[in-house]
Coordinates of C-alpha atoms in Angstrom, one line a residue:
X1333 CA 159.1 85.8 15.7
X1334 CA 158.9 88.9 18.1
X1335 CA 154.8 89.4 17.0
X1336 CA 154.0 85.7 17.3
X1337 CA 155.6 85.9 21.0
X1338 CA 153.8 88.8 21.8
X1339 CA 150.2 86.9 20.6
X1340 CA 151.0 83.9 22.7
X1341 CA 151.7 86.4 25.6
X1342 CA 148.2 88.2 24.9
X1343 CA 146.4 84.6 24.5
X1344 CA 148.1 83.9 28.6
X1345 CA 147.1 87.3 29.6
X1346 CA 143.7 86.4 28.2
X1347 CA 143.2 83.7 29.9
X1348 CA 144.5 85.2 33.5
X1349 CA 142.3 87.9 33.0
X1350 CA 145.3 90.4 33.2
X1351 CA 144.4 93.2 30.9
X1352 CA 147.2 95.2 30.4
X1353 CA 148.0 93.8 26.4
X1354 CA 145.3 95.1 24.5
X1355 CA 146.7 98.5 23.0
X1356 CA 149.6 95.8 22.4
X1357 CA 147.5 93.0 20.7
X1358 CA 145.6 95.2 18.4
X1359 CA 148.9 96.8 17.0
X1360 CA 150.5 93.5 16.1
X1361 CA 150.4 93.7 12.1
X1362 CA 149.2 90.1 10.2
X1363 CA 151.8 89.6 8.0
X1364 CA 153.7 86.8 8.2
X1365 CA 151.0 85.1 10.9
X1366 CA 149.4 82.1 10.2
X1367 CA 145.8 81.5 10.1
X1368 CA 145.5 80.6 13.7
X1369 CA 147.4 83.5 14.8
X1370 CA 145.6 86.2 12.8
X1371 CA 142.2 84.3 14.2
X1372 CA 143.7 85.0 17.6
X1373 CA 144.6 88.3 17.0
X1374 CA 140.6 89.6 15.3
X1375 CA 139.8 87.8 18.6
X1376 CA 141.9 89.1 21.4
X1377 CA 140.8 92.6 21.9
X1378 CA 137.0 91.4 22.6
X1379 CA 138.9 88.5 25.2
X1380 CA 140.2 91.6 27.2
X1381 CA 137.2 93.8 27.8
X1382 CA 134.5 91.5 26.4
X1383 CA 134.1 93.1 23.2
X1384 CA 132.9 96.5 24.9
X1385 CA 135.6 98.8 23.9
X1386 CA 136.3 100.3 20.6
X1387 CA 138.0 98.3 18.2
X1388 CA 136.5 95.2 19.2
X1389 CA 135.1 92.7 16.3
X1390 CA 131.6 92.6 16.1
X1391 CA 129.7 89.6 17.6
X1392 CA 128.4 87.7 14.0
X1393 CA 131.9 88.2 13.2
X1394 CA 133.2 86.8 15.7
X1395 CA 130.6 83.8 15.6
X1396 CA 132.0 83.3 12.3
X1397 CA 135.5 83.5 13.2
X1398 CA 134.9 80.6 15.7
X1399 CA 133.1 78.4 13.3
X1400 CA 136.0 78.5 10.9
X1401 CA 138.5 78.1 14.0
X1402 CA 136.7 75.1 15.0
X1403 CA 136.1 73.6 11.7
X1404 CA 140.0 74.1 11.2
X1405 CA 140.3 71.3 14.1
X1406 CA 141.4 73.6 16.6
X1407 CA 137.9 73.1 19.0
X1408 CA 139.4 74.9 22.1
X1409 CA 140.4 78.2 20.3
X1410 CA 137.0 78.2 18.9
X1411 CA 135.0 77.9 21.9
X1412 CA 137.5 80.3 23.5
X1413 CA 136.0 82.4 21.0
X1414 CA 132.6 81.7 20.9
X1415 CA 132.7 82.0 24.5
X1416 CA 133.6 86.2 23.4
X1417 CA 130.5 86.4 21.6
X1418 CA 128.5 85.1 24.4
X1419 CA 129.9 87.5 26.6
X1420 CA 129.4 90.4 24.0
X1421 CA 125.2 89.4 24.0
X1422 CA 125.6 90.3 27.6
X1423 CA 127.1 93.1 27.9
X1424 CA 125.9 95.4 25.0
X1425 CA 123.1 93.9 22.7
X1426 CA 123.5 92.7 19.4
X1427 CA 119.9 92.9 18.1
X1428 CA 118.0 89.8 17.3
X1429 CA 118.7 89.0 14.0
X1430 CA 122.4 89.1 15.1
X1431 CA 121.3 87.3 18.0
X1432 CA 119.7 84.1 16.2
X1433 CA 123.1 84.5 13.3
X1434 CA 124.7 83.4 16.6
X1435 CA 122.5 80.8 17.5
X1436 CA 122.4 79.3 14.2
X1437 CA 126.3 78.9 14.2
X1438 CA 126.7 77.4 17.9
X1439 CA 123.6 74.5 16.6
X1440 CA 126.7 73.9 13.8
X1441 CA 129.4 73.5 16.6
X1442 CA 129.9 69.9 16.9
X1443 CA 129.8 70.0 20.4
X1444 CA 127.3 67.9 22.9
X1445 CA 125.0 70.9 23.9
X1446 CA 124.9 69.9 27.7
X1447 CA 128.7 70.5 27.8
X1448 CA 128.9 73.0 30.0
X1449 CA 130.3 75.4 27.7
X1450 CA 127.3 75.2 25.5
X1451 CA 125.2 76.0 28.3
X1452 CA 126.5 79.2 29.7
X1453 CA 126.9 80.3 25.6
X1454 CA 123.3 79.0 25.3
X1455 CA 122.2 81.1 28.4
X1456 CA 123.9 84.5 27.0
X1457 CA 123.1 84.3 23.7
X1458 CA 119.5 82.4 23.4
X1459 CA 118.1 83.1 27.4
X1460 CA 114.8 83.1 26.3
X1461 CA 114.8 80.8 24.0
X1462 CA 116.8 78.3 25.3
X1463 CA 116.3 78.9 29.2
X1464 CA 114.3 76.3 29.8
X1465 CA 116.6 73.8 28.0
X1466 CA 119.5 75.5 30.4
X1467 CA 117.6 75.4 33.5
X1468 CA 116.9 71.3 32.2
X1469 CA 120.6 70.9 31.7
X1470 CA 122.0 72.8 35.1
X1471 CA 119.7 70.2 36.7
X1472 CA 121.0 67.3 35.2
X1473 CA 124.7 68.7 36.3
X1474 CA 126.3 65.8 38.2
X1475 CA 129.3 66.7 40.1
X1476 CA 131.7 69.1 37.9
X1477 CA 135.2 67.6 38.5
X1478 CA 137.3 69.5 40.2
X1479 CA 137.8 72.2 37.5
X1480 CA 136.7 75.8 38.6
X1481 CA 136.5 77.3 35.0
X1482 CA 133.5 74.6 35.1
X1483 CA 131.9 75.8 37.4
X1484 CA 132.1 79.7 36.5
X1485 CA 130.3 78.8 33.7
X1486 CA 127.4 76.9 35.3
X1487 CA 127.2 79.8 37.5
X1488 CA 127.0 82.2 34.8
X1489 CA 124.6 79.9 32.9
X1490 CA 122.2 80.0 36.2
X1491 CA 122.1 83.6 36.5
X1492 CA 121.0 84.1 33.3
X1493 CA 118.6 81.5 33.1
X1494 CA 117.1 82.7 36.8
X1495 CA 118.3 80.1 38.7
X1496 CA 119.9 82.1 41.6
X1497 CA 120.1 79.4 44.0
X1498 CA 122.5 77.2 41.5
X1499 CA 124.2 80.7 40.2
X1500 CA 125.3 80.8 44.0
X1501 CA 126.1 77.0 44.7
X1502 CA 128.3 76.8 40.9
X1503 CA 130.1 80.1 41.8
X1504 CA 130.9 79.5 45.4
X1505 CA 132.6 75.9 44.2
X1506 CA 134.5 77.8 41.1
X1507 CA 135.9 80.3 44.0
X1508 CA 137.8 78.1 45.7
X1509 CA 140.3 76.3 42.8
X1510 CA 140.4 80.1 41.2
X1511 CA 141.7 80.9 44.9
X1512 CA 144.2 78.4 44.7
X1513 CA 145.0 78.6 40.9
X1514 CA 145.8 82.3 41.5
X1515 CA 142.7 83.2 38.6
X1516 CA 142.3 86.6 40.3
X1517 CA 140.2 88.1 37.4
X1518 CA 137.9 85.3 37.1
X1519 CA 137.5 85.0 40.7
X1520 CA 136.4 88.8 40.9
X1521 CA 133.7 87.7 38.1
X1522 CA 132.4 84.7 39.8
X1523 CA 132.3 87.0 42.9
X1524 CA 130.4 89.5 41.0
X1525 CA 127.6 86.5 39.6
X1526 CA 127.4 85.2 43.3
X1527 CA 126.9 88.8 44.7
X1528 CA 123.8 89.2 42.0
X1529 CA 122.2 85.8 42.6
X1530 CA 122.4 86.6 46.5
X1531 CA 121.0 90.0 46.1
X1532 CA 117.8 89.2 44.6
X1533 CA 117.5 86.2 46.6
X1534 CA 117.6 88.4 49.7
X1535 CA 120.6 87.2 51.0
X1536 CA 122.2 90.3 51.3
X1537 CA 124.1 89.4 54.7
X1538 CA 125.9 87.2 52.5
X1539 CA 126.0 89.3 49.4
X1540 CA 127.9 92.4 50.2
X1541 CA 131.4 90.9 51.0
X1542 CA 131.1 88.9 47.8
X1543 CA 130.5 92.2 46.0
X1544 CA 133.2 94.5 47.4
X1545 CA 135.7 91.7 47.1
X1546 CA 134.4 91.6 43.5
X1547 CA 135.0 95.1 43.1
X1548 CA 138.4 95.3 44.5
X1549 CA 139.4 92.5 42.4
X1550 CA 138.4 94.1 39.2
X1551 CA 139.9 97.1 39.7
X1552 CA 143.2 95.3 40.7
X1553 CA 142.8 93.2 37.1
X1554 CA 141.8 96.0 35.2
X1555 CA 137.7 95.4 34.3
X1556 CA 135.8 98.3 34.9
X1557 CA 132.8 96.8 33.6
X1558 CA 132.7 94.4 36.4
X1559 CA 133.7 96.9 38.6
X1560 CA 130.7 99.1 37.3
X1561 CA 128.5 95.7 37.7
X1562 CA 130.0 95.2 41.4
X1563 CA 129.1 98.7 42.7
X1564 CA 125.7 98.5 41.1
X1565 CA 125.1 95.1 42.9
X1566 CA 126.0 97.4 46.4
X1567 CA 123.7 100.1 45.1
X1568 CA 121.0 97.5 45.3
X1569 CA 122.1 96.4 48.5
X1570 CA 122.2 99.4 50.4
X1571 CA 118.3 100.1 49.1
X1572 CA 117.5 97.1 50.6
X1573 CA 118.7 97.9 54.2
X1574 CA 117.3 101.3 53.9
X1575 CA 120.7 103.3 53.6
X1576 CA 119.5 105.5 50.7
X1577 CA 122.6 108.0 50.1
X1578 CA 125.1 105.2 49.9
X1579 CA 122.9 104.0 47.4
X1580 CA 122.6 107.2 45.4
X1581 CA 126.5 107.1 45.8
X1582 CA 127.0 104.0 44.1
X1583 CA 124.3 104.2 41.9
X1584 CA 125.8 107.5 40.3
X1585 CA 129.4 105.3 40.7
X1586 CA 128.2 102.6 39.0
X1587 CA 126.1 104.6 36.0
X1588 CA 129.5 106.6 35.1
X1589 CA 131.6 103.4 34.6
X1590 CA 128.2 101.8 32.7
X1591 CA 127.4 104.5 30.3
X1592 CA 131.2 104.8 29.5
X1593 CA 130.7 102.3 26.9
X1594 CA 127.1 101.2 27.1
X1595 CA 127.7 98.1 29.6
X1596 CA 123.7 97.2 30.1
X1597 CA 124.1 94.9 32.6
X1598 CA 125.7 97.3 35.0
X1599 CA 122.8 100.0 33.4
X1600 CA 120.1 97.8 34.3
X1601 CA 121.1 97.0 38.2
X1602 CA 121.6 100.8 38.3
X1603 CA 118.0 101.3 37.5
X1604 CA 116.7 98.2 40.1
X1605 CA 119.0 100.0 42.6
X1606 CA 117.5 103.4 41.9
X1607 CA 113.7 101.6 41.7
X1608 CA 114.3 99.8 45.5
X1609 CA 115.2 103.0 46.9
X1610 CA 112.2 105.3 46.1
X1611 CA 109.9 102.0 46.8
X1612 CA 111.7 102.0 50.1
X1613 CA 111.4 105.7 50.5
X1614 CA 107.6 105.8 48.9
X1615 CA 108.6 107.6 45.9
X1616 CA 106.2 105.3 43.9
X1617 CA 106.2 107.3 40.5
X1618 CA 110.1 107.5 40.6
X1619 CA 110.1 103.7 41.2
X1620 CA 108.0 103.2 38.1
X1621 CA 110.1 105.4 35.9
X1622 CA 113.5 103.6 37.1
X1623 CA 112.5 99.8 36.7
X1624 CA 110.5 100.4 33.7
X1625 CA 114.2 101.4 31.8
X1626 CA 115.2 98.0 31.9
X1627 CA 112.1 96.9 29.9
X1628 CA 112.8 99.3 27.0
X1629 CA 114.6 98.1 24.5
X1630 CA 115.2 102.0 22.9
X1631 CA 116.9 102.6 26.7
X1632 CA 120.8 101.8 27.3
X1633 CA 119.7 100.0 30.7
X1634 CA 117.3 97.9 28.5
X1635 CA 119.1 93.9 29.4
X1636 CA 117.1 91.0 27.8
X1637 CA 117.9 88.4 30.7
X1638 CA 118.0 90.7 33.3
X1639 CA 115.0 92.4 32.6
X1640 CA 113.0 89.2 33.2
X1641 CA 113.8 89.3 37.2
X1642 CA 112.8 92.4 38.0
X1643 CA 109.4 91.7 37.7
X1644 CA 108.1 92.1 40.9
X1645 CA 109.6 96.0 41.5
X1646 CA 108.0 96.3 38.2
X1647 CA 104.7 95.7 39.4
X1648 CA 105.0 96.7 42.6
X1649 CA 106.0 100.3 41.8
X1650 CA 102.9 100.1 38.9
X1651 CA 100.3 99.3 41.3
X1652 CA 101.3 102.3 43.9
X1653 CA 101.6 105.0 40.9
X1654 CA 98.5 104.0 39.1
X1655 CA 101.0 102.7 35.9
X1656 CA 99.1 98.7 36.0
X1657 CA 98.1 99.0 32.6
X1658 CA 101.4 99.7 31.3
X1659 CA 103.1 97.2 34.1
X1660 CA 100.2 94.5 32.5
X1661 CA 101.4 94.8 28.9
X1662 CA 104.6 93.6 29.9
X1663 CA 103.8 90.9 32.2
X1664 CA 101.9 89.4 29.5
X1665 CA 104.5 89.3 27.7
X1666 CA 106.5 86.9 29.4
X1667 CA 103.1 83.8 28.9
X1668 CA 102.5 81.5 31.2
X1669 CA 105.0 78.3 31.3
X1670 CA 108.6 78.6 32.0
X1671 CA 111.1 76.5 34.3
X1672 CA 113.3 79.4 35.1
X1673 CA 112.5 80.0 39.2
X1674 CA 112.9 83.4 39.5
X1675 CA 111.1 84.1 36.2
X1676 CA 108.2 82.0 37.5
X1677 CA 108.0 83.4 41.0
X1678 CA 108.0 86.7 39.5
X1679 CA 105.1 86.1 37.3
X1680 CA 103.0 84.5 40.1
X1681 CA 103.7 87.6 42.2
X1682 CA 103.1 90.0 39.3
X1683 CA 99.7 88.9 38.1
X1684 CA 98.7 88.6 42.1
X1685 CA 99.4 92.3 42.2
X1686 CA 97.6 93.2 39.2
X1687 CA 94.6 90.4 39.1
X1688 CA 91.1 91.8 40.1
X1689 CA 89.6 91.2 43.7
X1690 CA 88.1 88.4 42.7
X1691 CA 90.9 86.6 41.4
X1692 CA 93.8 87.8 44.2
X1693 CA 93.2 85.7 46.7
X1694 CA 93.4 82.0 44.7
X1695 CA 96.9 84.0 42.8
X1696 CA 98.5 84.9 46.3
X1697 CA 97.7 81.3 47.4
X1698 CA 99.2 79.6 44.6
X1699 CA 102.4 81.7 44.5
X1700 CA 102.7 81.0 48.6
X1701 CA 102.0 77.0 47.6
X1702 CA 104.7 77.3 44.7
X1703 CA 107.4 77.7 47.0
X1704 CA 109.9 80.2 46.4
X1705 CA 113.1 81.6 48.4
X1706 CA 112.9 82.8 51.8
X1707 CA 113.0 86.3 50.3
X1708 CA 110.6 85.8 47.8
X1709 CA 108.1 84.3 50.3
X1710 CA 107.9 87.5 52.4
X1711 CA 107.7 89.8 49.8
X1712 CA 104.3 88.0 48.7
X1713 CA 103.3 87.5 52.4
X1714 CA 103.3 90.9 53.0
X1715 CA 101.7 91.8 49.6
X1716 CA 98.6 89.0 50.4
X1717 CA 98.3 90.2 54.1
X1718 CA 98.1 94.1 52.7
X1719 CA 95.2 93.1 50.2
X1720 CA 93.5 90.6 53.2
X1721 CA 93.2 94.0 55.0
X1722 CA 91.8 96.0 52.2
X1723 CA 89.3 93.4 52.0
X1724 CA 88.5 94.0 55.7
X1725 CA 89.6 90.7 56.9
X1726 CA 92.1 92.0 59.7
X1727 CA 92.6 88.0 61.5
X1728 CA 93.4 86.1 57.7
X1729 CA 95.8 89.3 57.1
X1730 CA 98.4 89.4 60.4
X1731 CA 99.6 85.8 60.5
X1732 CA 101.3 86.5 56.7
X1733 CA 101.9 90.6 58.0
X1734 CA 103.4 89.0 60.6
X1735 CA 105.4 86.1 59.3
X1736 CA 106.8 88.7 56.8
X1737 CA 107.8 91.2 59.3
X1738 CA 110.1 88.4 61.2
X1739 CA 111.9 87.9 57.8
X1740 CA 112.6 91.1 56.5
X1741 CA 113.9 92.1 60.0
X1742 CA 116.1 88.8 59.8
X1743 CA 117.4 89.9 56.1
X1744 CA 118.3 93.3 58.0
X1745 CA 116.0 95.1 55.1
X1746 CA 114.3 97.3 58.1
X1747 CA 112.2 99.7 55.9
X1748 CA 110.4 96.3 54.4
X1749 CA 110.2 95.4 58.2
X1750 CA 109.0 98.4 59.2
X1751 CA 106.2 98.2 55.9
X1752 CA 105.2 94.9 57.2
X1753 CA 104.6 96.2 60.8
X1754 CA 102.4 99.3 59.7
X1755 CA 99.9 96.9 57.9
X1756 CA 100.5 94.5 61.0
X1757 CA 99.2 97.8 62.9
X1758 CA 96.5 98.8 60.6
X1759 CA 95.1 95.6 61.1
X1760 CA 94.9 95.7 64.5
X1761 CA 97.3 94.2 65.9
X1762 CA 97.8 95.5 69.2
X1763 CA 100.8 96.8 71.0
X1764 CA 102.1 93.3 72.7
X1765 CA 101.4 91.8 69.5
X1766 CA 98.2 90.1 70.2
X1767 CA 95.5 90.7 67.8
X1768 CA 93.1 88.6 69.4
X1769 CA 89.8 89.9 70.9
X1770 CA 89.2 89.0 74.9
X1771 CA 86.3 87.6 75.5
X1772 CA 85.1 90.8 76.9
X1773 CA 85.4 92.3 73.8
X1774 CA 83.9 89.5 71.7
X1775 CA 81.1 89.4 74.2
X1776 CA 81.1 93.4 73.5
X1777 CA 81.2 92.8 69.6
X1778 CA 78.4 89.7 69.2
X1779 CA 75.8 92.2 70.8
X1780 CA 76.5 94.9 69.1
X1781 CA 76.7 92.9 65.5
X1782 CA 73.3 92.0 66.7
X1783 CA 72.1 95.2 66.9
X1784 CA 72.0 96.3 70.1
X1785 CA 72.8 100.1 70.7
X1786 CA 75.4 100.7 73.4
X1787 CA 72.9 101.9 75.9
X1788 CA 71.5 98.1 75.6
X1789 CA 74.5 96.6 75.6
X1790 CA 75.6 98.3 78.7
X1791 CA 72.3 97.7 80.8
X1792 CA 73.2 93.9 79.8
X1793 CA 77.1 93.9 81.0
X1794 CA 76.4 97.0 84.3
X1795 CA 78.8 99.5 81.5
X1796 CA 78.3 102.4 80.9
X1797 CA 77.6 103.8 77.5
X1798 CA 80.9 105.7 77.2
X1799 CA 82.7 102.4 78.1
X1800 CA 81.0 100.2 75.5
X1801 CA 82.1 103.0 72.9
X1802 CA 85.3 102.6 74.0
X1803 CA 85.8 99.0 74.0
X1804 CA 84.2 98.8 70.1
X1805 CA 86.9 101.7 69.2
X1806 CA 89.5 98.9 70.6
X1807 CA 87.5 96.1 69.1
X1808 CA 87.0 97.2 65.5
X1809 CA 90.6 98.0 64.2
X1810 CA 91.4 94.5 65.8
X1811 CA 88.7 93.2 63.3
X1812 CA 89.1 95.3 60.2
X1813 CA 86.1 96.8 60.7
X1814 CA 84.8 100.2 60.5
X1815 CA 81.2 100.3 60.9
X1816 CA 78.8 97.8 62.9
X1817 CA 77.0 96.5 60.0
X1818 CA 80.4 95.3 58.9
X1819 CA 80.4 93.1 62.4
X1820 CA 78.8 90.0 61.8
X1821 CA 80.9 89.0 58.7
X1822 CA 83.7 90.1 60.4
X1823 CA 83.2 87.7 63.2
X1824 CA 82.6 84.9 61.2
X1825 CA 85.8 85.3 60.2
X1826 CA 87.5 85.8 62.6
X1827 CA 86.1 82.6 64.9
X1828 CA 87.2 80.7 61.9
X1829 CA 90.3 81.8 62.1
X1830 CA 90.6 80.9 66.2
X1831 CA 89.1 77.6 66.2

């Protein structure tokens, strides 16, 4: 009677997310237990830590466990279950073969697939695979009821599908009845998915008190993994606003509590932490070598959802430390088609970064006509205004420099601001802000584009010839221009782009 008290106590600690009962639960002997109870007790230490920690059953075990549970009648226990070996595919990988053993059983469980149960196990277990039948199903999500274990789910489901801007709106409704229910572990997890979701949406404003609350939280309910996860998420945001040792701090914070037991997800935000700040601080190669961890599947940060969303650091790093070819391979293999949002924005912004010269431009266009998030916007904004300069056309390139240095400043990511403004600069733009030419320099410029030497031109306008050269010094960074053959094409342009 004592053992069977001390099961039911574990089961309510389970589900309260207190984690104190573990060393408890795994001592409880099985004699005497029925088959429900010794079911609950192969499954309990994987419900306190998410089936990191030593001792744990293995996920196809588990699978199995809650196929027999269910098929015993007992449906809730089973998906209670199941739900362990979704959370087990996210947090240290199974393989694939283990993987689709998974898969195969949770096709068996007779329950309706858009439950939202099945989606968020769907989402861990099968996110490629299944994430467009996910993302279908979050978007045929009407209402939710007023139950906020509901709408954890959802949330989870979203972020591992890509679909931040859901991952946010689910979580943020699950907060408030775990607030009032007193559900202080799960709120420090749906605190921890909204944190994510807003970080790589750019929101980061927004993203940092959800991500220390999340991390006080989990250290108050005793889950270091989402504790590891939470200081990871503030690693990435203080790369993003350009405080680089408080990133290093966490990072290294972070990395001890993740390599503890092999917790990917935290290994993997570690690395996209680690990869913002030497992009931020022009450490190209060291970029590279961070992001390209979470694409390996021999590396502990190595995440298969959460390696599809770091795409554009990816690239971005590979274009900057001569590593395309390598960044290519793995772009390609994502294909073409997919209805996850951040999977697809992060293609279209890939293979803009990597196409030839002749391609870019129709690549940058279409990922700017896509639509995207605020954040995402900018980033390719200032990536299509940097490659409009290259290509010497200095008036097409500051209206998206410039659009994307008015964001970035607004996100409070100054070093991306500051990135923006030096192409802005580069361009031409001139101090005020005002790239355009006066019509004493476009006078100045139409001559000389038409071949007349700068004696000529100033016999024509009463100059001198050291005054014409120093008007066509003003007048040719303002163009993109660095020789007077390049001129007349350049002014084509640019009266295009003023009339």
């Amino acid at each position: 009677q004592q053992q069977r008290r001390l099961v039911r106590q574990c089961v309510l600690d389970a589900r309260t997310c207190l984690f104190q009962r573990r060393n408890l639960v795994v001592a409880v002997p099985d004699r005497d237990l029925t088959a429900r109870e010794r079911a609950l007790v192969t499954w309990l230490p994987s419900a306190f830590d998410d089936g990191v920690g030593e001792g744990a059953a293995g996920p196809g075990e588990l699978a199995v466990l809650a196929e027999a549970v269910v098929g015993d009648g007992d449906v809730e226990l089973g998906m209670r279950i199941f739900w362990s070996v979704a959370m087990r595919c996210f947090w240290v990988e199974p393989g694939a073969a283990v993987r689709e053993r998974i898969a195969a059983v949770a096709r068996r469980l007779p329950i309706d697939p858009q439950d939202p149960r099945m989606l968020a196990m769907s989402a861990y277990v099968s996110p490629v695979e299944q994430g467009d039948a996910v993302v279908a199903g979050l978007r045929a999500v009407r209402g939710g009821g007023d139950d906020p274990a509901t709408f954890r789910l959802l949330g989870s489901a979203a972020l591992q599908v890509g679909a931040f801007e859901e991952s946010v709106r689910f979580s943020l409704a699950a907060q408030r009845g775990l607030r009032a229910q007193g559900q202080f572990g799960l709120l420090a997890r749906a605190l921890a998915v909204e944190a994510w979701s807003r970080t790589r949406l750019g929101d980061i404003t927004a993203a940092e008190p959800a991500a220390c609350e999340a991390a006080r939280l989990a250290e108050e309910t005793r889950q270091p993994y989402m504790r590891g996860l939470a200081a990871a998420v503030r690693a990435e945001i203080a790369a993003l606003r350009g405080d680089y040792e408080q990133s290093a701090e966490l990072a290294a914070e972070a990395e001890r509590i993740g390599l503890a037991a092999g917790a990917r997800p935290v290994l993997a935000t570690v690395q996209l932490a680690r990869s913002l700040a030497a992009l931020g601080e022009g450490r190209y190669a060291d970029a590279f070598a961070a992001v390209r961890r979470v694409h390996d599947p021999a590396d502990p940060a190595y995440q298969l959802a959460l390696r599809r969303y770091v795409l554009p650091e990816l690239v971005e790093a590979a274009t900057r430390s001569g590593n395309s070819d390598d960044a290519g391979k793995i772009v390609e293999e994502f294909g073409t088609a997919t209805s996850s949002p951040a999977l697809a924005t992060g293609l279209r912004y890939a293979r803009a970064l990597l196409a030839r010269d002749e391609e870019a431009e129709a690549l940058f266009t279409a990922a700017l006509d896509a639509g995207s998030s605020p954040w995402d916007r900018a980033r390719t904004q200032l990536a299509f205004g940097a490659w409009l300069r290259r290509q010497r056309r200095a008036a097409q390139a500051r209206p998206h420099l410039k659009a994307a240095a008015e964001a970035f400043e607004a996100f409070g990511t100054k070093d991306w601001a500051e990135r923006a403004r030096e192409e802005l600069r580069a361009s031409g733009e001139s101090r005020n802000g005002n790239g355009e030419l006066t019509e004493h320099e476009l006078t100045i410029a139409r001559m000389a584009a038409d071949g007349l030497t700068n004696k000529e031109i100033g016999e024509r306008l009463h100059l001198s010839h050291r005054t014409v050269s120093t008007h066509l010094h003003r007048i040719f960074p303002k163009l993109g221009v660095t020789a007077r053959a390049e001129l007349k094409t350049a002014l084509m342009t640019y009266s295009e782009t003023v009339t």
